[in-house]
Amino acid sequence: MMKTKRAQQTTLAQPHHSPTSTTSRIMRYPEFHYHWEYILQADPETLWPLVADTNRFNRDTGIPAVQRSNNPGEVLLNARRRLRLSRFGVPVEWEEEPFEWVRPYKHGVKRRYSKGPVGEMTVLTELIPLDAERGGTKLVTDVRVRPRNLFGILAIPGQVGILNNVLNKMAYQRYDKLAVNGQTTIDIPGPAEFVPGGRDRLKRARAAMLTDGAQPDIVDRLVDTIEHRDDITLARIRPYELADHWDVSRRSVLENTLLATRHGMLELQWDVLCPMCRGAKLVSPTLGKIQNTVHCDTCNIDFGVNFERSVELTFRPNAAIRHTELGEFCIAGPQTTPHVAVQQLIPAGASRTVRPALEPGRYRLRTLALRGSESVLATDVGLAEATLRASTLDGWPNGELELSPTPELTLKNATDSEQLFILERTAWSDQAATAAEVTVLQTFRDLFANEALRPGEQISVGSLTIVFTDLRGSTRLYNEIGDAPAFGLVMSHFDVLRAAINAEDGAIVKTIGDAVMAVFRRPAPALRAMLNAQSMLSEAGEGERGLRLRAGIHFGPCIAVTLNDRLDYFGSTVNLAARLEGFSSGGNVIISDVVRSDPEVMELLDNPDSGLTGEPFQTQLKGFATDYALWRVSLAGANMTQTTETNHV
């Protein structure tokens, strides 16, 4: 049961200011102070993702969507923003300081208004644990608001003092019920605004997906999500988040959401994320509209786009099925950057003590204005108290500070200017389906063959595993059995390769005659795929006719480009990989020393039960100055006779 405490209203004595300034005009009016307390059943950690989602909270409590109103080229210090909205026909504009929070116990914000009935407003929400054994939270909201004019004196008591308390109470009751039931923001229901004919289109899309081989349980869950979840959830559907929540395979959900896009149930979008604040700074319906440099107005930086971290694939319902509200009701609240545990705006020369709850792992402390950062490790044997200092003279300390998961931290601003302190986890969320991962899936390349970068654009994709294959003896085969039968065997070999590559989450990038270029995220799946393909071709009888698969594998950084209207890769990693398959006899796979050193590959080759052997050798590669250490990997009993056909290397 939720209990509330009656709000308090106080009038504070006002200091004297010049009557000509905006501040002095505002200060002439009394400050209203409202204090509400709510007793909730869930604990702060469980409530935090819901309560700290200020975008959803503002929507749920009737706040209209806001718009950014920064002047072109204007840069406000420490992530301040100029925002505006219209409420009851009254235009409201304000400058907003950055949100401050200590996860999962408190968050707040201060606003100074230039238009509307309010002059200044400060909101602070605290989640106070009640009982260590039984759980529960006392949620306290403090609102201090000063009118901007006489209209504000009349409007604030009714709007803030009465209406906000009622709406806040309803929202917190709803969130508490979700938290107690173990539900998250993914489960929040909302009114479904289907467009005319939308429900019928959804049914037809479901039927088409099932006919096309989609998994019925995942399809039904997608349909249920579209029918019953709220607009904010549906505006950015993350397939891996759904998979983890449903406790099903991530790849299955990703492939089914991709298929849902092709059948008109969903629309895909690429979110370009800032490497600092990790907010989406650009949302594009295609890769072709993504540039290699994007600006983040929050961090005031230009950053290079990287498929490995900066670009995430998300989905939303097809606009022909259901309308989803894309408006922003709050900007830069705590859940916009859930990796940030503490954010505090501290004046020059001041200090502040905070007590966050940190998940075990690595963090960094930085400020928005200073370069560098301090490394922090949250561990059970870490310090219970520490002072973290930002200084322009000494810089950030070297080494790594070990802290308790529940430390008492004193943040000290030893500079002569205001600093926005940010303590954030360094690990990126593994629930992001990144472009680097999605674009190496065969399903994606089959369904979205036209997804490519702008001509001339080059974007890093991080490190990938590149595979080149070719057929040994294909020319002789054409001469011995004739063009038509030989061509059929060559085409069937592509089917075998495709099945083996797809089974290990890889993708065929392109075919060149009898050769194939394929890509994988990790080396071990690539090696397994090639060995399986060689084994399947041998069992199918092609080996008896002299048709054998040669393969070479290398791993390293790559660049994504568009070639022949398809997404392709280039760089020294690709060039080196292309030279390896020529050393294969068709009964083995040639791997680079980098691949051999991969932990998964080492475990595979060092396991006596795998039936694999690895023979090292060194050679020169055309176009590369130094000798390279390579390995011939074979299945036990495979023909390891070395080929003399080295024209490709």
XYZ file of C-alpha atoms in Angstrom:
649
model
C 0.000 0.000 0.000
C 1.315 3.460 -0.908
C 1.138 6.285 1.594
C 1.683 9.964 0.852
C 2.605 12.875 3.011
C 0.808 16.172 2.569
C 2.761 18.769 0.582
C 4.277 21.762 2.335
C 4.223 25.317 0.980
C 6.671 27.880 2.348
C 7.518 31.462 1.587
C 11.169 32.348 2.048
C 12.696 35.753 2.758
C 14.117 37.325 -0.372
C 17.471 39.081 -0.722
C 17.551 42.463 -2.408
C 18.546 42.624 -6.101
C 18.485 45.267 -8.764
C 14.905 45.522 -10.067
C 16.180 45.770 -13.639
C 17.522 42.209 -13.831
C 15.480 39.136 -14.684
C 16.773 37.393 -11.583
C 15.723 40.206 -9.298
C 12.234 40.280 -10.790
C 11.883 36.558 -10.145
C 13.283 36.828 -6.629
C 10.560 39.302 -5.673
C 8.037 36.471 -5.762
C 7.651 33.837 -3.036
C 9.168 30.391 -3.457
C 6.744 27.480 -3.259
C 8.116 24.332 -1.645
C 6.340 20.994 -2.084
C 7.434 17.845 -0.280
C 5.827 14.479 -1.005
C 6.624 11.066 0.437
C 5.453 7.768 -1.031
C 5.922 4.348 0.590
C 6.605 1.715 -2.079
C 7.025 -2.050 -1.836
C 9.976 -2.538 -4.213
C 13.580 -1.704 -3.308
C 15.484 1.246 -4.858
C 17.603 -0.937 -7.186
C 14.494 -2.495 -8.735
C 12.601 0.789 -8.952
C 15.474 2.840 -10.362
C 15.182 1.901 -14.084
C 11.517 2.909 -13.950
C 11.653 5.951 -11.688
C 14.820 7.343 -13.290
C 13.358 7.084 -16.794
C 12.364 10.763 -16.718
C 11.353 10.717 -20.368
C 8.634 8.157 -19.690
C 7.776 9.673 -16.292
C 7.117 13.107 -17.832
C 4.965 11.505 -20.527
C 3.041 9.533 -17.896
C 2.438 12.643 -15.770
C 1.079 14.716 -18.647
C 4.108 16.845 -19.567
C 3.984 17.757 -23.286
C 6.839 16.861 -25.611
C 9.734 19.307 -25.468
C 11.802 20.845 -28.236
C 15.407 21.971 -28.249
C 15.819 25.700 -28.735
C 19.580 26.277 -28.707
C 20.655 29.031 -31.046
C 22.556 27.783 -34.143
C 26.192 27.257 -33.240
C 25.585 28.017 -29.567
C 27.506 25.889 -27.071
C 26.276 25.915 -23.469
C 28.660 24.880 -20.710
C 28.507 21.454 -19.092
C 25.652 20.002 -21.148
C 23.145 22.746 -20.369
C 20.269 22.988 -22.815
C 17.698 25.482 -23.951
C 14.295 23.826 -24.243
C 10.726 24.834 -24.887
C 7.194 23.463 -24.883
C 3.644 24.712 -25.062
C 1.173 23.887 -22.299
C -2.470 24.923 -22.305
C -1.552 27.275 -25.151
C 1.135 29.019 -23.064
C 4.680 28.988 -24.510
C 7.327 27.973 -21.974
C 11.093 28.257 -22.480
C 13.947 27.531 -20.104
C 17.614 26.753 -19.683
C 18.165 23.391 -18.051
C 21.199 22.395 -16.056
C 22.433 18.820 -16.539
C 20.587 16.215 -14.525
C 22.419 15.117 -11.388
C 22.079 11.657 -9.921
C 23.558 8.982 -7.695
C 22.415 5.584 -8.863
C 20.079 4.167 -7.521
C 19.190 6.631 -4.762
C 18.568 10.129 -6.085
C 18.231 12.312 -9.159
C 17.349 15.954 -9.711
C 17.466 18.909 -12.082
C 17.327 22.716 -11.987
C 15.679 24.926 -14.612
C 15.688 28.683 -15.173
C 12.787 29.949 -17.286
C 12.722 32.833 -19.745
C 9.083 32.410 -20.860
C 5.996 31.206 -19.034
C 4.622 31.534 -15.498
C 7.618 29.900 -13.755
C 10.935 31.631 -13.050
C 12.997 28.848 -11.476
C 12.341 25.240 -10.537
C 14.399 22.605 -8.754
C 13.221 18.992 -8.525
C 14.902 16.318 -6.391
C 13.728 12.705 -6.119
C 15.235 10.374 -3.507
C 14.757 6.625 -3.061
C 15.464 5.671 0.561
C 15.663 1.953 1.469
C 13.251 1.021 4.254
C 14.093 -2.463 5.496
C 17.122 -4.577 4.574
C 15.185 -7.859 4.917
C 11.668 -7.007 3.769
C 12.652 -4.390 1.224
C 10.613 -1.355 0.381
C 11.393 2.257 -0.440
C 10.428 5.663 0.820
C 10.353 7.805 -2.299
C 10.669 11.505 -1.488
C 10.077 14.269 -4.023
C 11.046 17.863 -3.248
C 9.982 20.608 -5.634
C 11.037 24.225 -5.171
C 9.490 26.604 -7.664
C 9.504 30.383 -7.888
C 6.999 32.264 -10.063
C 8.145 34.448 -12.910
C 5.096 36.694 -12.795
C 1.712 37.147 -11.122
C 0.198 34.475 -13.342
C 2.704 32.007 -11.858
C 1.582 32.839 -8.307
C -1.937 31.808 -9.289
C -1.019 28.807 -11.480
C 1.691 27.051 -9.434
C -0.423 25.907 -6.429
C -2.969 24.184 -8.637
C -0.639 22.870 -11.331
C 2.342 21.829 -9.217
C 0.897 21.609 -5.734
C -2.226 19.579 -6.505
C -2.176 18.126 -10.019
C 1.480 17.042 -10.004
C 1.063 15.228 -6.700
C -1.915 13.266 -8.041
C -0.187 12.374 -11.322
C 3.116 11.529 -9.619
C 1.338 9.226 -7.193
C -0.402 7.377 -10.027
C 2.872 6.946 -11.951
C 4.801 5.676 -8.915
C 2.015 3.236 -8.027
C 2.194 1.875 -11.546
C 5.988 1.559 -11.496
C 5.942 -0.082 -8.073
C 3.490 -2.714 -9.252
C 5.682 -3.481 -12.275
C 8.822 -3.693 -10.122
C 7.201 -5.994 -7.553
C 6.080 -8.303 -10.366
C 9.621 -8.435 -11.771
C 8.682 -6.480 -14.879
C 10.843 -3.913 -16.659
C 10.293 -1.030 -19.052
C 9.863 -3.617 -21.824
C 6.646 -4.756 -20.107
C 4.994 -1.366 -19.695
C 1.588 -1.486 -21.379
C 0.166 1.429 -23.275
C -2.717 2.384 -25.555
C -2.117 0.988 -29.027
C -2.735 3.568 -31.744
C -3.206 1.320 -34.763
C -3.580 3.104 -38.074
C -6.645 2.240 -40.177
C -6.167 -1.337 -41.382
C -3.141 -1.750 -39.117
C -4.382 -4.787 -37.226
C -5.165 -6.626 -40.463
C -1.699 -5.786 -41.816
C -0.178 -7.139 -38.606
C -2.073 -10.411 -39.016
C -0.973 -10.715 -42.650
C 2.639 -9.989 -41.712
C 2.493 -12.702 -39.056
C 1.128 -15.222 -41.551
C 3.767 -14.299 -44.143
C 6.564 -14.695 -41.598
C 5.346 -18.140 -40.565
C 5.130 -19.197 -44.216
C 8.709 -17.961 -44.666
C 9.990 -20.195 -41.865
C 9.983 -17.802 -38.892
C 9.819 -19.243 -35.379
C 6.148 -19.207 -34.244
C 6.873 -18.455 -30.562
C 9.075 -15.451 -31.387
C 6.621 -14.174 -34.004
C 3.756 -14.344 -31.510
C 5.808 -12.488 -28.918
C 6.643 -9.780 -31.430
C 2.952 -9.452 -32.292
C 2.050 -9.244 -28.599
C 4.711 -6.548 -28.076
C 3.366 -4.451 -30.938
C -0.213 -4.850 -29.728
C 0.250 -4.124 -26.035
C 3.429 -2.168 -25.227
C 3.666 1.595 -24.907
C 5.004 3.947 -27.581
C 8.310 4.717 -25.861
C 9.177 1.015 -25.662
C 8.227 0.443 -29.289
C 10.099 3.458 -30.630
C 13.413 1.649 -30.033
C 13.085 -2.138 -29.955
C 16.412 -3.807 -29.165
C 16.385 -7.456 -30.297
C 18.997 -8.677 -27.796
C 17.148 -6.991 -24.938
C 13.988 -8.804 -25.998
C 15.877 -12.106 -26.290
C 17.327 -11.819 -22.790
C 13.945 -10.824 -21.368
C 12.226 -13.738 -23.095
C 15.100 -16.138 -22.294
C 15.505 -17.236 -25.901
C 18.389 -17.232 -28.384
C 19.657 -13.775 -29.328
C 20.398 -14.846 -32.869
C 16.876 -16.236 -33.270
C 15.282 -12.960 -32.165
C 17.629 -10.912 -34.358
C 16.958 -13.030 -37.443
C 13.209 -12.982 -36.834
C 13.136 -9.201 -36.362
C 15.074 -8.837 -39.622
C 12.528 -11.104 -41.308
C 9.714 -9.084 -39.733
C 11.122 -6.006 -41.443
C 11.014 -7.674 -44.839
C 7.376 -8.702 -44.302
C 6.180 -5.279 -43.170
C 5.787 -5.907 -39.438
C 8.773 -3.816 -38.319
C 11.030 -1.072 -39.633
C 14.740 -1.094 -38.921
C 16.842 1.907 -37.969
C 20.535 2.483 -37.312
C 21.334 4.460 -34.133
C 24.703 6.239 -34.177
C 25.976 6.413 -30.581
C 28.381 8.934 -29.071
C 31.418 7.115 -27.595
C 31.312 9.366 -24.502
C 27.687 9.763 -23.391
C 26.545 6.815 -25.582
C 23.365 8.590 -26.555
C 21.902 8.183 -30.061
C 23.016 11.261 -31.996
C 21.715 10.169 -35.366
C 18.972 7.757 -36.353
C 19.059 6.578 -39.957
C 16.783 4.166 -41.844
C 19.714 2.993 -43.994
C 23.482 2.605 -43.731
C 23.749 4.776 -46.826
C 22.805 7.897 -44.860
C 25.463 7.439 -42.186
C 28.557 9.614 -42.433
C 31.892 8.690 -40.886
C 31.882 11.744 -38.575
C 28.990 12.808 -36.315
C 28.653 15.642 -33.787
C 27.438 15.168 -30.195
C 25.912 18.378 -28.847
C 25.910 17.029 -25.282
C 29.645 16.307 -25.170
C 30.460 19.005 -27.761
C 32.678 16.650 -29.754
C 32.905 15.301 -33.277
C 33.474 11.551 -33.264
C 34.343 8.968 -35.864
C 31.683 6.353 -36.533
C 32.693 2.763 -35.837
C 30.491 -0.229 -36.692
C 31.852 -2.130 -33.692
C 30.439 0.262 -31.080
C 28.987 3.424 -32.581
C 26.200 1.934 -34.722
C 23.372 -0.132 -33.225
C 20.491 -1.777 -35.063
C 17.071 -1.183 -33.505
C 13.494 -1.606 -34.722
C 10.050 -0.046 -34.421
C 6.606 -1.080 -35.689
C 5.934 -0.459 -39.348
C 4.208 2.901 -39.744
C 1.488 1.185 -41.800
C 0.562 -0.907 -38.723
C 0.906 1.221 -35.627
C 1.796 4.816 -34.880
C 4.540 5.230 -32.259
C 5.141 8.505 -30.458
C 8.704 9.639 -31.108
C 8.511 12.889 -29.143
C 10.961 13.715 -26.369
C 9.338 14.462 -23.011
C 12.627 14.845 -21.158
C 16.182 15.073 -22.450
C 19.271 13.578 -20.815
C 17.687 12.063 -17.714
C 19.522 9.281 -15.816
C 18.189 6.388 -17.924
C 19.322 8.088 -21.129
C 22.832 7.069 -20.052
C 22.289 4.017 -17.826
C 26.030 3.262 -17.761
C 26.597 6.435 -15.687
C 26.461 5.682 -11.955
C 27.097 9.220 -10.708
C 26.707 12.610 -12.372
C 27.231 15.762 -10.309
C 27.643 19.435 -11.263
C 30.124 20.891 -8.762
C 31.132 24.571 -8.548
C 34.776 25.662 -8.653
C 36.624 24.826 -5.447
C 33.704 22.891 -3.970
C 33.312 19.281 -2.835
C 30.381 16.899 -2.605
C 29.949 13.504 -0.950
C 27.925 10.787 -2.674
C 27.182 7.146 -1.825
C 26.375 5.181 -4.996
C 25.745 1.458 -5.392
C 28.275 0.213 -7.957
C 28.093 -3.033 -9.880
C 31.408 -4.920 -9.751
C 33.652 -3.961 -12.638
C 35.666 -1.122 -14.130
C 34.649 2.517 -14.172
C 36.212 5.814 -15.092
C 35.772 9.210 -13.510
C 35.917 12.171 -15.855
C 34.544 15.657 -16.198
C 32.970 17.040 -19.307
C 35.459 19.899 -19.635
C 38.782 18.234 -18.717
C 40.770 15.779 -20.775
C 41.594 12.350 -19.447
C 40.035 10.340 -16.639
C 40.750 8.327 -13.498
C 40.418 4.534 -13.603
C 38.269 2.908 -10.932
C 37.623 -0.748 -10.098
C 34.600 -1.706 -7.988
C 35.465 -4.831 -5.999
C 34.560 -6.412 -2.671
C 38.040 -5.655 -1.303
C 38.030 -2.006 -2.399
C 38.141 1.120 -0.256
C 35.016 2.106 1.640
C 35.909 5.808 1.452
C 37.866 7.850 -1.068
C 38.330 11.370 -2.385
C 38.393 11.796 -6.167
C 39.847 15.059 -7.327
C 39.671 16.961 -10.602
C 42.588 19.356 -11.098
C 43.993 21.316 -14.026
C 47.418 21.410 -12.320
C 47.998 17.779 -11.343
C 45.759 16.091 -13.908
C 44.222 12.698 -13.240
C 46.194 10.179 -11.141
C 47.811 7.147 -12.744
C 46.920 3.608 -11.784
C 43.557 2.171 -10.819
C 41.652 3.063 -7.661
C 39.860 0.097 -6.061
C 36.552 0.955 -4.400
C 33.930 -0.945 -2.466
C 30.630 -1.517 -4.343
C 29.019 0.871 -1.828
C 31.693 3.525 -1.271
C 31.471 6.962 0.283
C 33.013 9.206 -2.350
C 34.036 12.816 -1.969
C 34.171 14.524 -5.367
C 36.457 17.549 -5.151
C 36.594 20.212 -7.843
C 40.095 21.660 -7.478
C 39.781 23.762 -10.629
C 38.774 27.409 -10.997
C 35.652 26.578 -13.020
C 32.491 24.538 -12.623
C 32.896 20.834 -13.518
C 30.380 18.123 -14.412
C 31.703 14.954 -12.717
C 30.766 11.670 -14.413
C 31.482 8.211 -12.953
C 30.633 5.644 -15.624
C 31.079 1.966 -16.365
C 33.671 1.422 -19.083
C 32.096 -1.789 -20.388
C 29.582 -1.253 -23.178
C 26.249 -3.002 -22.954
C 26.354 -6.385 -24.660
C 22.647 -6.024 -25.451
C 23.438 -3.853 -28.455
C 23.132 -5.538 -31.855
C 25.985 -3.606 -33.449
C 26.399 -3.000 -37.152
C 29.680 -4.936 -37.062
C 27.816 -8.005 -35.814
C 24.636 -7.660 -37.853
C 26.361 -7.104 -41.204
C 28.302 -10.379 -40.943
C 25.100 -12.420 -40.660
C 24.055 -14.270 -43.790
C 20.394 -13.553 -43.020
C 21.043 -9.808 -43.085
C 22.971 -9.971 -46.366
C 20.273 -12.092 -47.958
C 17.381 -9.895 -46.827
C 19.092 -6.520 -47.201
C 21.419 -6.939 -50.142
C 21.051 -3.246 -51.002
C 22.109 -2.021 -47.549
C 25.427 -0.300 -48.233
C 27.372 2.803 -47.346
C 27.392 5.958 -49.419
C 29.825 5.678 -52.347
C 33.266 6.726 -51.174
C 32.410 6.410 -47.471
C 34.764 4.343 -45.319
C 33.844 3.242 -41.791
C 35.849 1.118 -39.372
C 34.187 -2.127 -38.340
C 36.753 -3.147 -35.738
C 38.395 -6.566 -36.054
C 36.782 -9.246 -38.185
C 37.680 -12.728 -39.361
C 38.124 -12.842 -43.129
C 37.939 -16.119 -45.063
C 38.830 -16.778 -48.689
C 38.113 -20.093 -50.401
C 38.713 -21.539 -53.855
C 38.251 -24.875 -55.567
C 41.193 -27.050 -56.396
C 40.911 -28.967 -59.642
C 37.821 -27.240 -61.005
C 39.418 -26.586 -64.412
C 40.367 -30.254 -64.786
C 36.854 -31.231 -63.708
C 35.291 -29.209 -66.551
C 37.594 -30.986 -69.018
C 36.950 -34.484 -67.632
C 33.164 -34.592 -67.139
C 31.914 -31.724 -69.301
C 30.706 -28.205 -68.665
C 27.155 -28.903 -67.526
C 27.918 -31.612 -64.909
C 30.955 -29.690 -63.652
C 28.972 -26.482 -63.388
C 26.333 -28.297 -61.317
C 28.985 -29.562 -58.915
C 30.492 -26.089 -58.570
C 27.057 -24.589 -57.826
C 26.313 -27.275 -55.258
C 29.606 -26.485 -53.541
C 28.319 -22.939 -52.993
C 25.267 -24.396 -51.229
C 27.520 -26.468 -48.961
C 29.668 -23.433 -48.159
C 26.674 -21.257 -47.505
C 25.156 -23.779 -45.068
C 28.431 -24.224 -43.183
C 29.072 -20.471 -42.962
C 25.524 -19.644 -41.883
C 25.600 -22.335 -39.191
C 28.524 -20.514 -37.556
C 26.968 -17.015 -37.757
C 29.076 -15.923 -40.717
C 28.151 -14.469 -44.095
C 29.313 -14.702 -47.684
C 30.453 -11.258 -48.784
C 30.908 -12.114 -52.456
C 31.784 -14.841 -54.936
C 34.546 -14.487 -57.517
C 34.302 -17.322 -60.033
C 34.744 -20.463 -57.957
C 36.060 -18.468 -54.989
C 34.230 -17.082 -51.979
C 35.016 -14.276 -49.546
C 33.276 -14.707 -46.200
C 33.306 -12.816 -42.910
C 32.866 -13.828 -39.251
C 33.058 -11.952 -35.979
C 35.453 -14.470 -34.364
C 38.137 -16.832 -35.707
C 36.974 -20.124 -34.117
C 33.554 -20.224 -35.859
C 35.293 -19.480 -39.186
C 37.689 -22.391 -38.690
C 34.876 -24.761 -37.749
C 32.848 -23.653 -40.768
C 35.687 -24.292 -43.222
C 36.566 -27.684 -41.761
C 32.893 -28.696 -41.814
C 32.530 -27.534 -45.415
C 35.576 -29.549 -46.458
C 34.207 -32.578 -44.652
C 30.733 -32.228 -46.208
C 32.180 -31.858 -49.708
C 34.339 -34.919 -49.186
C 31.422 -37.005 -47.907
C 29.277 -35.883 -50.837
C 31.763 -37.444 -53.242
C 33.168 -34.321 -54.838
C 36.601 -35.269 -53.517
C 36.577 -38.374 -55.687
C 36.210 -36.191 -58.763
C 39.090 -33.942 -57.760
C 36.949 -31.067 -56.452
C 38.429 -29.915 -53.165
C 37.923 -26.763 -51.095
C 40.945 -24.656 -50.253
C 40.563 -22.109 -47.476
C 42.576 -19.429 -45.685
C 41.655 -17.430 -42.561
C 43.036 -14.210 -41.060
C 41.792 -11.899 -38.312
C 42.328 -8.177 -37.862
C 40.962 -4.637 -38.279
C 38.892 -3.923 -41.389
C 37.231 -0.998 -43.125
C 33.687 -1.208 -44.521
C 33.103 0.229 -48.005
C 30.622 -0.096 -50.833
C 31.792 -1.996 -53.912
C 29.463 -2.942 -56.754
C 26.525 -1.642 -54.707
C 27.218 -4.139 -51.911
C 28.729 -3.801 -48.457
C 32.331 -4.972 -48.695
C 35.553 -4.824 -46.699
C 39.116 -3.815 -47.450
C 42.440 -3.236 -45.721
C 45.629 -5.165 -45.015
C 43.685 -7.849 -43.130
C 41.662 -8.605 -46.250
C 44.735 -8.473 -48.506
C 46.637 -10.935 -46.327
C 43.671 -13.293 -45.967
C 43.296 -13.427 -49.753
C 46.824 -14.841 -50.068
C 46.426 -17.735 -47.627
C 44.061 -20.136 -49.393
C 46.652 -20.781 -52.124
C 48.752 -22.715 -49.593
C 45.873 -25.082 -48.822
C 45.707 -28.504 -50.433
C 41.956 -28.723 -50.063
C 42.347 -31.153 -47.193
C 43.404 -28.459 -44.746
C 42.757 -24.852 -43.752
C 45.544 -22.268 -43.651
C 45.330 -19.903 -40.704
C 47.533 -16.985 -39.715
C 49.456 -16.912 -36.460
C 46.973 -14.307 -35.198
C 44.151 -16.794 -35.676
C 46.189 -19.596 -34.078
C 46.761 -17.356 -31.028
C 43.045 -16.705 -30.502
C 42.003 -18.298 -27.161
C 39.045 -20.170 -28.682
C 41.173 -21.512 -31.526
C 43.954 -22.510 -29.119
C 41.447 -24.405 -27.003
C 40.063 -26.105 -30.101
C 43.465 -27.180 -31.459
C 44.918 -28.156 -28.094
C 41.949 -30.395 -27.273
C 42.932 -33.996 -28.186
C 39.254 -34.903 -28.619
C 38.796 -32.380 -31.458
C 40.624 -34.589 -33.946
C 42.500 -31.559 -35.305
C 46.170 -31.191 -36.085
C 48.106 -27.993 -36.691
C 51.373 -27.845 -38.631
C 53.331 -24.566 -38.479
C 55.332 -23.166 -41.392
C 56.726 -19.838 -42.543
C 56.543 -18.258 -45.960
C 56.588 -14.977 -47.819
C 53.361 -13.485 -49.122
C 53.173 -11.412 -52.257
C 52.999 -7.718 -51.401
C 54.224 -8.208 -47.822
C 57.854 -7.615 -46.920
C 58.336 -10.018 -44.008
C 57.961 -13.762 -43.615
C 54.700 -14.854 -42.043
C 54.070 -17.657 -39.580
C 51.152 -19.771 -40.820
C 49.471 -23.006 -39.758
C 47.942 -25.888 -41.713
C 44.955 -27.185 -39.762
C 43.481 -30.551 -40.722
C 40.996 -33.057 -39.460
C 42.623 -36.324 -38.443
C 42.859 -38.616 -41.460
C 42.449 -35.813 -44.005
C 44.771 -35.723 -47.001
C 47.445 -33.181 -46.130
C 49.364 -33.290 -49.397
C 50.540 -29.739 -50.075
C 49.378 -28.205 -53.314
C 51.847 -26.818 -55.825
C 49.247 -24.386 -57.194
C 50.408 -21.166 -55.585
C 49.499 -18.729 -58.321
C 47.055 -16.941 -55.970
C 49.693 -15.993 -53.395
